[in-house]
Coordinates of C-alpha atoms in Angstrom, one line a residue:
Chain P
V1 CA -26.0 -17.1 29.1
K2 CA -22.9 -15.8 30.7
F3 CA -19.6 -15.9 29.6
Y4 CA -16.6 -15.9 31.3
V5 CA -13.3 -14.8 30.4
F6 CA -10.1 -15.9 32.0
D7 CA -8.1 -13.0 32.6
L8 CA -4.3 -12.9 32.9
E9 CA -4.4 -11.0 36.1
E10 CA -6.7 -13.3 37.7
L11 CA -4.6 -16.2 36.7
E12 CA -1.4 -14.0 37.7
A13 CA -3.3 -13.8 41.4
N14 CA -4.3 -17.6 41.3
V15 CA -1.3 -19.2 40.2
G16 CA 2.1 -16.5 40.8
H17 CA 4.2 -18.7 38.6
F18 CA 3.0 -17.1 35.5
Q19 CA 6.1 -15.2 33.5
R20 CA 4.7 -14.7 30.1
K21 CA 4.9 -10.9 28.3
S22 CA 1.1 -11.0 27.5
A23 CA 0.5 -7.7 26.7
W24 CA -1.6 -8.7 23.9
R25 CA -3.4 -10.7 25.6
I26 CA -4.2 -8.9 28.1
E27 CA -5.8 -6.8 25.4
L28 CA -7.8 -9.2 24.2
S29 CA -9.0 -9.9 27.3
K30 CA -10.2 -6.5 27.4
I31 CA -11.9 -6.5 24.1
L32 CA -13.6 -9.2 25.1
R33 CA -14.9 -7.9 28.5
Q34 CA -15.7 -5.0 26.7
R35 CA -18.3 -7.4 24.1
L36 CA -20.0 -8.9 26.8
E37 CA -22.3 -8.3 29.1
N38 CA -21.8 -10.9 31.5
T39 CA -18.3 -11.8 33.0
G40 CA -17.5 -12.1 36.4
N41 CA -14.5 -13.9 38.2
F42 CA -13.7 -17.6 37.2
A43 CA -12.8 -19.0 40.9
A44 CA -16.0 -17.4 41.9
N45 CA -18.5 -18.0 38.8
G46 CA -16.9 -20.5 36.7
H47 CA -19.1 -22.9 37.5
E48 CA -22.0 -20.7 35.8
A49 CA -20.5 -20.5 32.7
D50 CA -21.4 -21.4 29.3
I51 CA -18.4 -20.4 27.7
I52 CA -14.8 -20.3 29.0
I53 CA -12.3 -18.9 27.0
D54 CA -8.9 -19.6 27.6
I55 CA -6.7 -16.7 26.4
E56 CA -2.8 -17.9 27.6
G57 CA -3.5 -20.7 25.2
G58 CA 0.1 -21.3 25.7
I59 CA -0.3 -23.3 29.1
G60 CA -2.7 -25.4 27.9
F61 CA -5.1 -27.8 29.7
R62 CA -2.5 -30.1 30.4
D63 CA -1.7 -27.8 33.2
V64 CA -5.1 -27.1 34.0
S65 CA -4.6 -28.2 37.8
L66 CA -1.8 -25.9 38.0
W67 CA -3.5 -22.7 37.2
F68 CA -6.9 -23.5 38.8
D69 CA -6.9 -24.1 42.7
P70 CA -8.7 -27.3 43.7
E71 CA -11.8 -25.4 44.8
T72 CA -12.2 -24.4 41.2
E73 CA -11.7 -27.6 39.8
L74 CA -14.9 -28.8 42.0
Y75 CA -16.7 -26.5 39.7
F76 CA -16.6 -28.4 37.0
Q77 CA -17.1 -31.9 38.8
N78 CA -20.2 -30.4 40.2
A79 CA -21.5 -28.8 37.4
D80 CA -23.0 -29.8 33.9
A81 CA -19.8 -30.4 32.1
S82 CA -22.0 -30.1 28.7
A83 CA -23.0 -26.3 29.2
Y84 CA -19.2 -25.5 28.7
V85 CA -17.4 -24.6 25.4
F86 CA -13.5 -24.2 26.2
C87 CA -12.1 -22.4 24.1
D88 CA -8.3 -22.7 23.7
N89 CA -6.3 -20.0 22.2
N90 CA -3.6 -19.9 19.4
S91 CA -3.1 -23.9 20.0
A92 CA 0.5 -24.0 20.1
N93 CA 0.7 -26.8 22.3
H94 CA -2.2 -28.1 19.7
N95 CA -1.6 -31.7 21.2
Q96 CA -2.7 -30.8 24.9
R97 CA -6.5 -30.1 23.6
Y98 CA -6.0 -33.9 23.8
S99 CA -4.7 -35.3 26.4
S100 CA -6.8 -33.1 28.7
N101 CA -9.2 -33.7 31.5
T102 CA -11.5 -35.9 30.1
T103 CA -14.6 -34.9 31.4
L104 CA -13.8 -31.8 29.4
R105 CA -12.4 -33.1 26.3
E106 CA -15.2 -33.1 24.5
K107 CA -15.8 -29.6 24.9
I108 CA -12.9 -28.3 23.7
I109 CA -12.7 -25.8 20.3
G110 CA -9.0 -24.3 19.3
F111 CA -9.5 -20.3 18.4
S112 CA -6.8 -18.3 17.6
I113 CA -6.7 -14.5 16.9
I114 CA -3.5 -12.5 16.8
P115 CA -1.9 -9.1 17.1
P116 CA -2.6 -6.6 15.1
F117 CA -6.4 -6.3 16.5
T118 CA -8.0 -4.3 13.8
D119 CA -11.7 -4.1 12.1
S120 CA -10.8 -6.7 9.6
S121 CA -9.0 -9.3 12.1
I122 CA -10.6 -13.0 11.2
L123 CA -11.3 -15.1 14.6
E124 CA -10.2 -18.9 13.4
I125 CA -11.7 -21.4 14.8
A126 CA -10.9 -25.5 14.4
R127 CA -12.5 -28.8 16.2
P128 CA -10.3 -31.4 17.7
L129 CA -11.2 -35.1 16.6
Q130 CA -13.3 -36.0 19.5
T131 CA -15.3 -32.5 19.6
P132 CA -18.7 -32.9 18.2
I133 CA -20.0 -30.1 15.8
S134 CA -22.5 -29.0 18.0
E135 CA -19.4 -27.5 20.1
L136 CA -17.9 -25.7 17.1
N137 CA -21.4 -24.6 16.2
K138 CA -21.5 -22.7 19.9
A139 CA -18.4 -21.1 19.9
R140 CA -18.9 -19.9 16.5
S141 CA -22.7 -18.4 17.5
F142 CA -20.4 -16.8 20.8
F143 CA -17.9 -15.3 18.8
E144 CA -19.6 -13.8 15.5
S145 CA -22.4 -12.8 18.5
L146 CA -19.4 -10.7 19.6
G147 CA -18.8 -9.0 16.2
F148 CA -15.9 -11.2 15.0
T149 CA -16.0 -12.6 11.7
V150 CA -15.3 -16.2 12.5
V151 CA -13.6 -18.9 10.3
E152 CA -13.2 -22.2 10.8
V153 CA -10.0 -23.6 9.7
P154 CA -8.5 -27.4 10.5
D155 CA -7.5 -28.3 13.7
G156 CA -3.3 -27.9 13.9
P157 CA -0.4 -26.1 16.2
G158 CA -1.1 -22.1 15.2
L159 CA -4.2 -22.3 12.9
I160 CA -3.0 -20.6 10.1
Q161 CA -2.7 -16.7 10.9
A162 CA -0.1 -18.0 13.8
R163 CA 1.5 -20.7 11.9
I164 CA 2.5 -18.4 8.9
V165 CA 3.5 -15.5 10.9
A166 CA 5.6 -18.0 13.7
C167 CA 8.0 -19.8 10.4
L168 CA 8.2 -16.2 9.0
A169 CA 9.7 -14.9 12.0
N170 CA 11.6 -18.2 12.7
E171 CA 13.1 -17.7 9.2
A172 CA 13.9 -13.9 9.7
F173 CA 16.0 -15.1 13.4
S174 CA 17.9 -17.1 10.9
A175 CA 18.9 -14.7 8.8
L176 CA 19.4 -12.2 11.6
S177 CA 21.7 -15.2 13.3
E178 CA 23.7 -15.4 9.9
G179 CA 24.4 -11.8 9.5
V180 CA 22.2 -11.7 6.6
A181 CA 21.2 -8.2 7.8
D182 CA 20.3 -6.5 11.2
A183 CA 16.9 -6.9 12.2
K184 CA 15.5 -3.1 11.4
T185 CA 17.1 -3.8 8.1
I186 CA 15.1 -7.4 7.6
D187 CA 12.0 -5.9 8.6
T188 CA 12.3 -2.8 6.4
A189 CA 13.0 -5.0 3.6
I190 CA 10.2 -7.3 4.1
K191 CA 7.3 -4.5 4.6
L192 CA 9.1 -2.8 1.3
G193 CA 9.2 -5.7 -0.6
T194 CA 6.4 -7.8 -0.1
N195 CA 3.9 -4.9 1.7
Y196 CA 3.5 -7.5 4.9
P197 CA 2.0 -4.9 7.4
L198 CA 4.3 -5.7 9.7
G199 CA 8.1 -6.9 9.7
P200 CA 8.7 -10.6 11.1
L201 CA 10.8 -9.4 13.9
E202 CA 8.5 -6.8 15.1
W203 CA 5.6 -9.1 14.5
A204 CA 7.0 -11.6 17.0
E205 CA 8.0 -8.8 19.8
L206 CA 4.3 -8.1 19.4
I207 CA 3.1 -11.6 19.5
G208 CA 5.8 -12.5 21.9
L209 CA 8.7 -14.3 21.7
E210 CA 7.3 -17.2 24.0
S211 CA 4.8 -17.1 22.1
I212 CA 6.3 -17.7 18.4
L213 CA 8.7 -20.6 19.9
A214 CA 5.8 -22.9 21.6
I215 CA 3.9 -22.4 17.9
M216 CA 7.3 -23.7 16.2
E217 CA 7.9 -26.1 19.3
G218 CA 4.2 -27.4 18.3
L219 CA 5.0 -27.8 15.0
Q220 CA 7.9 -29.9 15.4
S221 CA 6.6 -32.2 17.8
E222 CA 3.5 -32.6 15.8
Y223 CA 5.4 -33.5 12.7
G224 CA 8.4 -34.5 13.6
E225 CA 10.3 -32.4 11.0
D226 CA 13.3 -30.4 10.5
R227 CA 11.6 -28.6 8.9
Y228 CA 9.9 -26.6 12.0
R229 CA 12.9 -26.6 14.2
P230 CA 13.1 -23.4 16.2
H231 CA 15.9 -21.3 15.6
P232 CA 18.3 -21.5 18.4
L233 CA 18.5 -17.8 18.8
L234 CA 14.7 -17.9 18.9
K235 CA 15.5 -20.3 21.9
R236 CA 18.1 -18.8 23.6
L237 CA 16.6 -15.3 23.6
V238 CA 13.5 -16.8 25.4
A239 CA 16.0 -18.4 27.8
A240 CA 17.6 -15.4 28.7
D241 CA 14.5 -12.9 28.5
M242 CA 16.1 -10.7 26.1
S243 CA 14.2 -8.7 23.3
I244 CA 15.7 -8.5 19.8
A245 CA 16.9 -5.1 20.5
Q246 CA 18.3 -5.7 23.7
F247 CA 20.3 -8.4 21.7
E248 CA 21.3 -6.4 19.5
A249 CA 22.8 -3.9 22.1
W250 CA 24.8 -6.8 23.7
K251 CA 25.9 -7.7 20.3
R252 CA 27.3 -4.1 20.0
E253 CA 29.0 -4.6 23.3
E254 CA 33.1 -4.0 23.0
Chain D
M1 CA 33.7 6.2 -8.1
P2 CA 33.2 8.6 -11.0
E3 CA 29.7 10.1 -11.6
I4 CA 27.2 7.3 -13.2
L5 CA 25.5 9.3 -15.9
S6 CA 24.4 6.3 -18.2
I7 CA 22.9 2.8 -17.5
A8 CA 22.7 -0.1 -19.5
V9 CA 19.8 -2.4 -18.6
L10 CA 20.3 -5.8 -20.0
G11 CA 16.7 -8.0 -20.6
A12 CA 13.7 -6.3 -22.0
G13 CA 11.5 -8.6 -20.0
T14 CA 9.3 -7.1 -16.8
M15 CA 11.7 -6.1 -14.8
G16 CA 14.5 -5.3 -17.2
A17 CA 11.7 -2.7 -19.0
G18 CA 10.8 -1.6 -15.7
I19 CA 14.4 -1.2 -14.6
A20 CA 14.9 0.8 -17.2
Q21 CA 12.2 3.0 -17.2
V22 CA 13.0 3.4 -13.5
A23 CA 16.7 4.6 -14.6
A24 CA 15.5 6.9 -17.2
R25 CA 12.4 8.4 -14.8
A26 CA 15.3 9.6 -13.0
G27 CA 17.5 11.4 -15.5
F28 CA 19.6 8.3 -16.7
R29 CA 20.6 8.1 -20.4
T30 CA 19.5 4.6 -20.2
C31 CA 20.2 1.9 -22.7
L32 CA 18.0 -1.2 -22.6
Y33 CA 19.4 -4.1 -24.1
D34 CA 17.3 -7.3 -25.7
P35 CA 18.6 -9.6 -28.3
D36 CA 14.7 -9.7 -29.1
P37 CA 13.7 -6.8 -31.7
A38 CA 10.3 -7.8 -30.9
A39 CA 11.1 -7.8 -26.4
L40 CA 12.6 -4.4 -27.0
E41 CA 9.2 -2.9 -28.8
R42 CA 6.9 -4.2 -26.6
A43 CA 9.2 -2.7 -23.7
L44 CA 8.9 0.2 -25.0
Q45 CA 5.3 0.3 -25.9
R46 CA 4.4 -0.4 -22.3
T47 CA 6.5 2.2 -21.3
Q48 CA 5.1 4.0 -23.5
A49 CA 1.5 3.3 -22.2
E50 CA 2.9 3.7 -18.2
L51 CA 3.6 7.1 -18.6
E52 CA 0.6 7.8 -20.4
K53 CA -1.3 6.8 -17.9
L54 CA 0.7 8.4 -15.1
V55 CA 0.5 11.5 -16.8
S56 CA -3.3 10.9 -17.3
K57 CA -3.7 10.4 -13.6
S58 CA -1.1 13.6 -13.1
K59 CA 1.3 11.4 -11.5
I60 CA 3.8 13.1 -13.8
T61 CA 3.6 16.0 -16.2
D62 CA 3.6 15.8 -19.8
A63 CA 6.8 17.2 -20.0
D64 CA 8.2 14.2 -17.3
A65 CA 7.1 11.5 -19.8
K66 CA 8.6 13.0 -22.8
N67 CA 12.1 13.8 -21.3
T68 CA 12.1 9.9 -19.8
I69 CA 11.5 8.6 -23.5
S70 CA 14.0 10.8 -24.6
K71 CA 16.3 9.2 -22.1
L72 CA 15.4 5.8 -22.9
E73 CA 17.7 3.7 -26.4
T74 CA 17.7 0.2 -27.6
V75 CA 20.2 -2.2 -28.6
T76 CA 19.8 -5.6 -29.8
D77 CA 23.9 -5.7 -29.8
L78 CA 25.9 -5.2 -26.9
S79 CA 28.9 -3.9 -29.0
E80 CA 26.3 -0.9 -29.6
F81 CA 26.9 0.4 -25.9
T82 CA 29.0 3.5 -25.7
A83 CA 30.3 4.8 -22.5
I84 CA 28.4 2.9 -19.9
D85 CA 28.9 3.6 -16.1
L86 CA 27.0 1.0 -14.8
A87 CA 25.1 -2.1 -16.3
I88 CA 22.2 -3.8 -14.7
E89 CA 21.1 -7.5 -15.9
A90 CA 17.7 -8.4 -15.6
A91 CA 18.4 -11.5 -18.0
P92 CA 16.4 -15.1 -17.0
E93 CA 17.3 -16.6 -13.6
N94 CA 19.9 -19.1 -15.1
L95 CA 23.9 -19.0 -13.6
E96 CA 25.0 -20.0 -17.1
I97 CA 23.6 -16.9 -18.8
K98 CA 24.6 -13.9 -16.4
R99 CA 28.1 -15.5 -16.4
K100 CA 28.3 -15.6 -20.0
L101 CA 26.6 -12.3 -20.2
F102 CA 28.7 -11.0 -17.6
A103 CA 32.0 -11.7 -19.3
Q104 CA 30.5 -9.8 -22.9
L105 CA 30.1 -6.9 -20.5
E106 CA 33.4 -6.9 -19.2
E107 CA 34.2 -6.2 -22.7
F108 CA 31.9 -4.0 -23.8
C109 CA 31.1 -1.9 -20.8
G110 CA 34.6 -1.2 -19.7
G111 CA 35.3 -0.2 -16.3
A112 CA 31.6 0.1 -15.5
I113 CA 29.7 -1.8 -12.6
L114 CA 28.3 -4.6 -13.2
A115 CA 25.1 -5.2 -11.3
T116 CA 22.9 -8.4 -11.1
N117 CA 18.8 -8.2 -10.7
T118 CA 19.4 -11.9 -9.7
S119 CA 16.8 -12.7 -7.1
T120 CA 18.2 -16.1 -5.8
L121 CA 21.6 -16.6 -7.3
S122 CA 24.7 -16.1 -5.9
V123 CA 26.0 -12.5 -6.6
S124 CA 29.6 -13.9 -6.1
A125 CA 28.8 -17.1 -7.7
I126 CA 28.0 -14.8 -10.8
A127 CA 31.1 -12.8 -10.3
G128 CA 33.0 -15.7 -10.9
Q129 CA 34.5 -15.9 -14.3
V130 CA 34.9 -12.2 -14.3
S131 CA 38.6 -10.7 -14.7
D132 CA 37.0 -8.4 -11.7
P133 CA 34.8 -9.5 -9.7
G134 CA 35.0 -6.2 -7.5
K135 CA 33.1 -4.3 -9.6
V136 CA 30.1 -7.0 -9.3
I137 CA 26.8 -6.4 -7.4
G138 CA 23.6 -7.7 -6.9
M139 CA 20.7 -5.1 -7.3
H140 CA 17.9 -6.8 -6.7
F141 CA 14.8 -4.9 -7.8
F142 CA 11.1 -5.8 -6.7
N143 CA 8.1 -6.6 -9.5
P144 CA 6.9 -4.3 -10.5
P145 CA 10.3 -2.3 -10.6
T146 CA 8.3 0.9 -11.6
I147 CA 6.5 0.5 -8.3
M148 CA 7.9 -1.4 -5.5
P149 CA 10.0 1.0 -3.6
L150 CA 12.5 -1.5 -2.4
V151 CA 16.2 -2.4 -4.4
E152 CA 18.2 -4.9 -2.2
V153 CA 22.1 -4.2 -2.6
I154 CA 23.7 -7.3 -2.6
P155 CA 27.8 -7.3 -2.4
G156 CA 29.3 -10.3 -3.5
D157 CA 32.4 -11.5 -1.2
L158 CA 34.9 -9.9 -3.3
T159 CA 33.0 -6.4 -4.1
R160 CA 34.6 -3.0 -3.4
P161 CA 33.2 -0.7 -1.0
E162 CA 33.3 2.2 -3.3
V163 CA 30.9 -0.4 -5.4
L164 CA 28.9 -0.6 -3.0
E165 CA 28.3 2.8 -1.9
A166 CA 27.6 4.1 -5.7
A167 CA 25.0 1.4 -5.6
V168 CA 23.3 2.7 -3.0
Q169 CA 23.7 6.1 -3.8
I170 CA 22.0 4.8 -7.9
V171 CA 19.3 3.7 -5.7
Q172 CA 18.2 6.9 -3.3
R173 CA 18.5 8.6 -6.7
M174 CA 16.0 6.6 -8.4
G175 CA 14.0 7.6 -5.6
K176 CA 13.7 4.0 -3.9
T177 CA 15.1 2.2 -0.7
S178 CA 18.0 0.2 -0.8
V179 CA 18.8 -2.4 1.9
I180 CA 22.2 -4.1 2.0
A181 CA 21.9 -7.9 2.3
K182 CA 24.8 -10.0 2.9
D183 CA 25.2 -12.7 -0.5
T184 CA 23.2 -15.6 0.5
P185 CA 20.6 -17.5 -1.0
G186 CA 17.4 -15.6 -1.3
F187 CA 19.4 -12.7 -0.1
I188 CA 16.5 -11.1 2.8
V189 CA 13.4 -11.2 1.0
N190 CA 13.0 -14.3 -0.9
R191 CA 14.5 -16.1 2.2
V192 CA 12.2 -14.6 5.1
A193 CA 9.3 -14.4 2.9
R194 CA 9.4 -18.1 1.8
P195 CA 6.9 -19.4 4.1
F196 CA 4.3 -17.3 3.4
T197 CA 3.5 -19.1 0.2
G198 CA 5.7 -22.4 1.5
E199 CA 3.4 -23.0 4.5
A200 CA 0.3 -22.0 2.7
L201 CA 0.7 -24.7 0.3
R202 CA 1.5 -26.8 2.9
I203 CA -1.7 -26.2 5.0
L204 CA -3.4 -26.6 1.7
A205 CA -1.7 -30.3 0.8
E206 CA -2.7 -31.5 4.7
N207 CA -6.1 -30.9 3.9
G208 CA -7.3 -32.7 0.6
E209 CA -6.1 -29.4 -1.7
S210 CA -9.5 -28.1 -0.5
R211 CA -10.7 -25.1 -2.6
E212 CA -13.1 -23.6 0.8
L213 CA -10.5 -24.0 2.8
L214 CA -7.5 -22.4 -0.2
K215 CA -10.4 -18.9 -0.4
N216 CA -10.1 -19.3 3.5
I217 CA -6.4 -18.7 4.0
D218 CA -6.5 -15.9 1.5
L219 CA -9.0 -14.1 3.5
I220 CA -7.2 -14.8 6.7
M221 CA -4.3 -13.4 5.9
R222 CA -5.5 -10.3 4.2
G223 CA -7.4 -10.0 7.8
A224 CA -4.2 -10.2 9.3
G225 CA -3.1 -7.0 7.5
F226 CA -1.3 -8.7 4.4
K227 CA -2.3 -7.0 1.1
M228 CA -2.8 -10.4 -0.6
G229 CA -3.5 -13.8 0.6
P230 CA -0.7 -16.6 -0.5
F231 CA -2.6 -18.3 -3.2
E232 CA -3.2 -14.7 -4.6
L233 CA 0.3 -13.8 -4.7
M234 CA 1.6 -17.0 -6.1
D235 CA -1.0 -16.2 -9.2
L236 CA 0.1 -12.5 -9.3
I237 CA 4.0 -13.3 -9.1
G238 CA 3.5 -16.3 -11.7
L239 CA 3.2 -19.8 -10.8
D240 CA 6.4 -20.8 -12.8
V241 CA 8.7 -18.0 -11.3
G242 CA 7.7 -18.6 -7.9
F243 CA 8.0 -22.6 -8.4
A244 CA 11.5 -21.8 -9.7
A245 CA 12.5 -19.2 -6.8
T246 CA 11.8 -21.7 -4.2
K247 CA 13.7 -24.4 -5.8
T248 CA 16.8 -22.3 -6.2
V249 CA 16.0 -21.7 -2.2
Y250 CA 16.0 -24.9 -1.7
E251 CA 19.0 -26.7 -3.8
S252 CA 21.3 -24.0 -2.5
F253 CA 20.9 -24.7 1.0
F254 CA 21.2 -28.1 -0.3
Q255 CA 17.3 -29.3 0.6
D256 CA 17.1 -28.2 4.5
P257 CA 13.4 -28.9 4.4
K258 CA 12.8 -25.5 5.4
Y259 CA 12.5 -24.4 1.9
R260 CA 11.1 -27.5 0.4
P261 CA 9.3 -27.0 -2.8
S262 CA 5.5 -28.2 -2.3
P263 CA 4.1 -31.1 -5.0
I264 CA 0.7 -28.6 -6.0
Q265 CA 3.5 -25.6 -7.5
Q266 CA 5.1 -28.5 -9.7
K267 CA 1.4 -29.7 -10.5
M268 CA -0.1 -26.1 -11.2
V269 CA 3.6 -25.4 -13.5
E270 CA 3.2 -28.4 -15.6
S271 CA -0.2 -28.0 -16.2
G272 CA 0.3 -24.7 -17.2
R273 CA -2.1 -22.9 -14.4
L274 CA 0.7 -19.8 -14.3
G275 CA -1.5 -17.6 -12.8
R276 CA -3.2 -14.4 -13.8
K277 CA -0.7 -14.3 -17.0
S278 CA -2.1 -17.7 -18.5
G279 CA -5.7 -16.7 -17.1
R280 CA -5.6 -19.3 -14.7
G281 CA -4.0 -20.0 -11.6
F282 CA -5.3 -21.0 -8.0
Y283 CA -8.2 -18.3 -9.5
A284 CA -9.8 -18.2 -12.8
Y285 CA -9.2 -14.6 -14.5
T286 CA -10.8 -13.0 -17.4
A287 CA -9.3 -10.6 -19.9
E288 CA -10.6 -7.9 -17.8
S289 CA -8.9 -8.6 -14.3

């Protein structure tokens, strides 16, 4: 069995327009590569793969033509499509799993794992409506064979952990914006008052503000509810490519 | 501000009894008030038992325990308060009850700082009917107060800076960490942490209240580093307490859908499944657990 992990450096080399700051995705890619026996360059060996993992779920399959060169796409067309399971990480743009390339759409499995990666981290997998259970089982055995604890959950934007953490972070942004307290105080209060492993704002930085925004936008778009509106401060920070610390420093400027 | 020597705690429930123990252990003369003598008796017994346990675990000395108990007195009438420097109110989360108590406190506690342990009500609103709102402040302890290290200190809109400073110092003397929060609904923790249970309930409701999913959500969130999953946490806090807090925050924000309570919470409360304290919540608890 051959597994291929799309890795960010490779993506960046292939695509060029890749701008996300996804240190943890590179870390996840490394964790996967360490546990895999056969890995390889996707462009060169993608047609031999049994499992293809998209670490950068935020890009999504809708943009598939953007991040694979035409040559790579040919591999898919020529290969036996039944051999693939596509694992779409983090699932922010969850709808993209449904609107993807028709030859691949029955092969897509959602998965999610968020940092910090520890021995107790659980990997969530989810099955979109058009994907048969057999593909889910393939993905489950694959991840289990790598030593992950795998739990199947209902499909949806962010699945469970990332959805809850994104909503916590989004609420923290609204409290920060309203001056309830500064970022460090909010994080301290949440850690000491509730025993959370990380404060919501430092967690958001670790996951990436772009990813938090993507999950909130995914939820808002799927449910059409105000409940999930991303806070304007989060949107502005992503647009300005600023960290929370940079924002607070900016605010202190005379 | 004059030095704080004696603290009155109003309400001998879990929070009040815990805060009184924390104050007495920090060396303050502490006066615990409750109109119900039985509640005071229970609070004293629980405190005694907790202190004995700490002694047996060598966390404190026998002398510490005796000293703590000697610092602790109980009264059933506010008029019995003498020379109180700080009163901490831990009555039920009801604006009218709290306002009434604060009016009486002004009468019986003279120039004392008046603090409320409210978790979701507005400190400024609680101060709204006292003649000197400048001495009213929020001091929000977490359950159980003897263990949780955090106190949110919430100045109301009219609270004087020296009152805020005194409250922060008292928290420090109690060996706890204070964070100062603006007087907004839920302050920091009860607002920002709300999606932890809120989204979990939402996901559960979307999926037919699946028992398997409920357990998996707890498992996954513990895997992410949380001490407890959202359903385990709701059982610990008490479904009634959690539902009331959710409703207050929701109403305080004029029904912003971000904070909307779940019909599952309401059903649990109405069916008497309040969590650990009633023996059954999202999980069943035997007397031993």
